[in-house]
Coordinates of C-alpha atoms and ligand atoms in Angstrom, one line a residue:
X19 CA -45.2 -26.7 14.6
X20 CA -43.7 -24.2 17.1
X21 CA -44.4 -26.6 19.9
X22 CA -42.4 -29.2 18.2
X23 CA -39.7 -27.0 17.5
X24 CA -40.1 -25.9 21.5
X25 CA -39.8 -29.7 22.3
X26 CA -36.5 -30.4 20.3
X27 CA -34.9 -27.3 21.6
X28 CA -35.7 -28.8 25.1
X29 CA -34.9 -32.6 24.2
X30 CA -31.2 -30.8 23.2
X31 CA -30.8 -28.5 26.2
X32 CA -31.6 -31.7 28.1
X33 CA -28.7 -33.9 26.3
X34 CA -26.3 -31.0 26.9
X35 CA -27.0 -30.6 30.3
X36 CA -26.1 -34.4 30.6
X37 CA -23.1 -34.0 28.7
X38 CA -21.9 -31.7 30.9
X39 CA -22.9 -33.3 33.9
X40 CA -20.9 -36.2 32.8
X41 CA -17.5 -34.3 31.8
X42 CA -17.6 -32.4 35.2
X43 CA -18.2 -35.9 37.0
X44 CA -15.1 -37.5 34.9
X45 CA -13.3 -33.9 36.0
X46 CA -13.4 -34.8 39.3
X47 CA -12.4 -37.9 38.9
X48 CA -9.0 -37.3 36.8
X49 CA -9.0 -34.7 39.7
X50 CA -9.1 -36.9 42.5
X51 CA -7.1 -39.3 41.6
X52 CA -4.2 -36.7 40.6
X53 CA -4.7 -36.1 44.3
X54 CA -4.2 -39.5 45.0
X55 CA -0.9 -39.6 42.8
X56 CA 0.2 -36.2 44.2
X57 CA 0.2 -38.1 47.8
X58 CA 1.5 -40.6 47.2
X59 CA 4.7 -38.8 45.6
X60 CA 4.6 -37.2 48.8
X61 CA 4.7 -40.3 51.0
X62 CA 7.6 -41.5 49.4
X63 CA 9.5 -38.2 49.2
X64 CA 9.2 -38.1 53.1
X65 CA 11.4 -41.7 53.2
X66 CA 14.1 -40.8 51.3
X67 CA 17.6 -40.3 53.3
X68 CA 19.2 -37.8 50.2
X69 CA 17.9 -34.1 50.9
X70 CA 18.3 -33.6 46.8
X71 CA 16.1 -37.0 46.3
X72 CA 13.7 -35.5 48.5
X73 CA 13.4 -32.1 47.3
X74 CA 13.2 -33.5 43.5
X75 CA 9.8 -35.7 44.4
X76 CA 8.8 -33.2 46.5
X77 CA 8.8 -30.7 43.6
X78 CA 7.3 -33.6 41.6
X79 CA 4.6 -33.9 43.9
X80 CA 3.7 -30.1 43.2
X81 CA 3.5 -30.4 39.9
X82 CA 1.4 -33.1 40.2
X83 CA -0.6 -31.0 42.3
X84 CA -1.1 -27.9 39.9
X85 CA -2.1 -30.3 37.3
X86 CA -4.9 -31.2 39.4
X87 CA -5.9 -27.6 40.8
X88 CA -6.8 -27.3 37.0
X89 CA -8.8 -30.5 36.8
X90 CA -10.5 -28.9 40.2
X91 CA -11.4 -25.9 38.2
X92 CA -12.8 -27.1 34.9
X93 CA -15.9 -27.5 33.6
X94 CA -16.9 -25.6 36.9
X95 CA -19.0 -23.2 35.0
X96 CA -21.9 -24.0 32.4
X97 CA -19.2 -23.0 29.7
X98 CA -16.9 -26.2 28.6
X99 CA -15.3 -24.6 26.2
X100 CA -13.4 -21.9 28.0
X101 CA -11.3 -22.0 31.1
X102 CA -11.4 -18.9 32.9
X103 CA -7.1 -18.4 33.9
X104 CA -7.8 -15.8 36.3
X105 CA -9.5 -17.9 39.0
X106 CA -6.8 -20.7 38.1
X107 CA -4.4 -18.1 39.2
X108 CA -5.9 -16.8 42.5
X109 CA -6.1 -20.8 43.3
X110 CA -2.7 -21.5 42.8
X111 CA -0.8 -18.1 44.4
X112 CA -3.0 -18.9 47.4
X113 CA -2.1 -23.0 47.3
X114 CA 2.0 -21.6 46.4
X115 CA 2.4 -19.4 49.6
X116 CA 0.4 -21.6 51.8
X117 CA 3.5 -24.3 50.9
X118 CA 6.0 -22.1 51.1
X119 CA 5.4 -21.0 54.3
X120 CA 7.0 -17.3 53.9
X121 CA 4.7 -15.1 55.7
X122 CA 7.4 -12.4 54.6
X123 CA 6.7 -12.6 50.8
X124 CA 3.6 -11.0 49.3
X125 CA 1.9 -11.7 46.7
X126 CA 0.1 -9.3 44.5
X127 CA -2.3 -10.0 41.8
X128 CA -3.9 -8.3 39.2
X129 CA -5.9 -10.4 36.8
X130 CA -8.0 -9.5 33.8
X131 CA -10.8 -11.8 32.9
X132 CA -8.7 -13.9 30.4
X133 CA -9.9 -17.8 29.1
X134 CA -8.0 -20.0 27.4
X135 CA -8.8 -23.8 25.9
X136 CA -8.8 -26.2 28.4
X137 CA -6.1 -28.0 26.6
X138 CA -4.1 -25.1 27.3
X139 CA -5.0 -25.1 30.7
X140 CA -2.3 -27.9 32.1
X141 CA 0.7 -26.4 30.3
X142 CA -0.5 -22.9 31.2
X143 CA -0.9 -24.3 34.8
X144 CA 2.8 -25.7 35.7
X145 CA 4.8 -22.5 33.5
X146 CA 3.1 -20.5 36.5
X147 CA 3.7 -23.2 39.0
X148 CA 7.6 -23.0 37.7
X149 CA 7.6 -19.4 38.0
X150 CA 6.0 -18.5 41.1
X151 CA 7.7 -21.1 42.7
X152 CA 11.3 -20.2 41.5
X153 CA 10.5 -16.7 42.9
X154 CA 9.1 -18.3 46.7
X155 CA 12.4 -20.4 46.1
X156 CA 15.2 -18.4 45.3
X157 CA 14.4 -15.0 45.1
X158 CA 14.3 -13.8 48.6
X159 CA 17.1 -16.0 50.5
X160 CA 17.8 -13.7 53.6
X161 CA 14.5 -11.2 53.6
X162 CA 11.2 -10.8 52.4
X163 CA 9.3 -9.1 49.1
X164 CA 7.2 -8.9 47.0
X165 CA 5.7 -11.6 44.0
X166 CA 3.5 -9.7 41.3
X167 CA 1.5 -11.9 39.0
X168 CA -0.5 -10.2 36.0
X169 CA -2.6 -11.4 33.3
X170 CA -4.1 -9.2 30.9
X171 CA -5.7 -9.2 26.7
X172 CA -3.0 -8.2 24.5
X173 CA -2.5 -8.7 20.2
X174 CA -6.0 -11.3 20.5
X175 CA -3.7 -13.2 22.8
X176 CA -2.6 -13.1 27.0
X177 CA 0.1 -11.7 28.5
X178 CA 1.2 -13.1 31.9
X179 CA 3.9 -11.8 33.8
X180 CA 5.4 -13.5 37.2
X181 CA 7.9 -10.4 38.5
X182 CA 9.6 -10.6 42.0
X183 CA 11.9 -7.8 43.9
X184 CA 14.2 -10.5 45.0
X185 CA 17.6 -11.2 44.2
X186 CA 18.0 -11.4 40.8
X187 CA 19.0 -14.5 38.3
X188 CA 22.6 -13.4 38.8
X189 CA 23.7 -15.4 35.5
X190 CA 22.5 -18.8 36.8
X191 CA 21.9 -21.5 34.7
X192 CA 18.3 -23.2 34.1
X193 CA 17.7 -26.7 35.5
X194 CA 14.7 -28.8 35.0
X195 CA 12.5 -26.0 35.8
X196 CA 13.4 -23.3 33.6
X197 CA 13.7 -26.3 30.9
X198 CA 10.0 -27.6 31.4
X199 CA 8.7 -23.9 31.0
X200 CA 10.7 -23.3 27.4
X201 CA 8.9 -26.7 26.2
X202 CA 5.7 -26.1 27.9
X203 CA 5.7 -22.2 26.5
X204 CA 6.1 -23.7 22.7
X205 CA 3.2 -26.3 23.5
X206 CA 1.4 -23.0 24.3
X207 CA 2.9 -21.2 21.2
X208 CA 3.6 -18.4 23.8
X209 CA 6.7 -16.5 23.4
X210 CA 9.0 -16.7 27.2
X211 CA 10.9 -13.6 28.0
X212 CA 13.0 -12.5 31.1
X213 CA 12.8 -9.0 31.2
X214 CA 15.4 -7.2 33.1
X215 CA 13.7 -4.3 34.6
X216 CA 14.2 -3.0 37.7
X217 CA 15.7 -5.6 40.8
X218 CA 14.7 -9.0 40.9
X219 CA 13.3 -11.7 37.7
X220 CA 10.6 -10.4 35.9
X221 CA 9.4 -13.4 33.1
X222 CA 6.9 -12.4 30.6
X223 CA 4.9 -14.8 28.6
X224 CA 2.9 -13.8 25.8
X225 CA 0.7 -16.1 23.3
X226 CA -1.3 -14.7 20.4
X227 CA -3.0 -17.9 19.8
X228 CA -4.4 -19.7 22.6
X229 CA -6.5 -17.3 23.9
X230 CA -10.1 -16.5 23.5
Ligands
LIG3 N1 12.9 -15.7 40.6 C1 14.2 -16.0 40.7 N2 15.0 -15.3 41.6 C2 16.3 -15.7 41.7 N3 16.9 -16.8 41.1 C3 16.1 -17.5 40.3 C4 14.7 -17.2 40.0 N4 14.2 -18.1 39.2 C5 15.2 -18.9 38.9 N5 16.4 -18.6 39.5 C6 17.7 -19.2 39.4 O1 17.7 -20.0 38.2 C7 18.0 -21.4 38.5 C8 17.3 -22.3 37.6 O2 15.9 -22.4 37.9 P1 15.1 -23.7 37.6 O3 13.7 -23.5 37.9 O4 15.5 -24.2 36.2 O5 15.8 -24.8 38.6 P2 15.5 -24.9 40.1 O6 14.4 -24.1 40.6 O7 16.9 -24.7 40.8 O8 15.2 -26.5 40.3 P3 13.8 -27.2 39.7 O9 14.3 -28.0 38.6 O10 13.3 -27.9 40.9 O11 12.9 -26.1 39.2 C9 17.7 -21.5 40.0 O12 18.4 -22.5 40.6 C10 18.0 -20.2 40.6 O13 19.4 -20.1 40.9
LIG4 MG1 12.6 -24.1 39.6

């Protein structure tokens, strides 16, 4: 009897170890050919004539590009379920400044261990790409700073915050950025703040629900 219960408990470890086999293979297929996508966006970007033409695919390209960091981190782990948003994080801040290019901006990071679903993971994965790259954008025009991104439990939920010591929103209006992050944050059911503490944009988003 126990050695047919010891058998069935194997036969299923065995079927779940192939299931997750197969979800990280298909993983790293959506990933590659989001890479695929991402340079090809880039190709064409490089033959347009108008500078905002370019800089719009450019951005698109990006985009396409954090959407597949994700894909490059999930299912990494034996855990399908959760997607750990702290390594996602350290990959993109790293894959942000290395594009930017502004080896007199710093960013600092300090980054609980926080999971989320990986359905979240996308949508969670371009509101930081919008933020952190607003701030390597706009925030320090003539000299350098500092970018601080957190992540810590709060209320069952996350909090992450994206603060910069730049130059401040100054009353400007939001363009397809700031629009894509309002959408994505209700996707997320996270509230979207701007906090305005101290010099600089400090955004704060905070979800009760997708976190686990
Ligand atoms: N961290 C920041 N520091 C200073 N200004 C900012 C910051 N974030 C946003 N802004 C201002 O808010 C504006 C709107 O941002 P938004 O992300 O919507 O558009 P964008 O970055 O100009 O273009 P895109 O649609 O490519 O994101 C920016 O043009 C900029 O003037
Ligand atoms: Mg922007």
């Amino acid at each position: 009897m126990e050695n047919d219960q010891a058998a069935r408990i194997r036969e299923l470890e065995i079927a779940l170890e192939r299931k997750n086999g197969l979800l990280r293979e298909i993983d790293h297929r959506v990933k590659n050919n989001l890479q695929l996508i991402s340079s090809l966006v880039l190709l064409q970007s490089r033959r347009m004539d108008d500078g905002d033409a370019r800089q719009a695919l450019k951005t698109m390209q990006e985009r396409v590009g954090a959407v597949a960091t994700v894909h490059r981190r999930l299912y990494q782990g034996d855990d399908t379920r959760h997607f750990d948003v702290a390594d996602l994080i350290r990959d993109m801040a790293g894959d942000l400044a290395l594009a930017a290019g502004r080896d007199d901006v710093r960013i600092t990071l300090d980054l609980a261990s926080v999971s989320i679903e990986p359905s979240a993971a996308a949508p969670f994965a371009l509101v930081l790409n919008e933020l952190v790259g607003n701030a390597l954008k706009h925030a320090f025009p003539d000299h350098g700073g500092v970018i601080a991104i957190s992540i810590g439990k709060a209320d069952g939920g996350y909090v992450l915050t994206v603060s910069d010591d730049g130059c401040g929103m100054n009353g400007a209006q939001k363009a397809f950025g700031l629009t894509i992050v309002e959408l994505l944050c209700k996707q997320l059911r996270a509230k979207l703040e701007f906090v305005p503490d101290g010099p600089g944009v400090r955004a704060v988003v905070r979800t009760p629900l997708t976190a686990t």
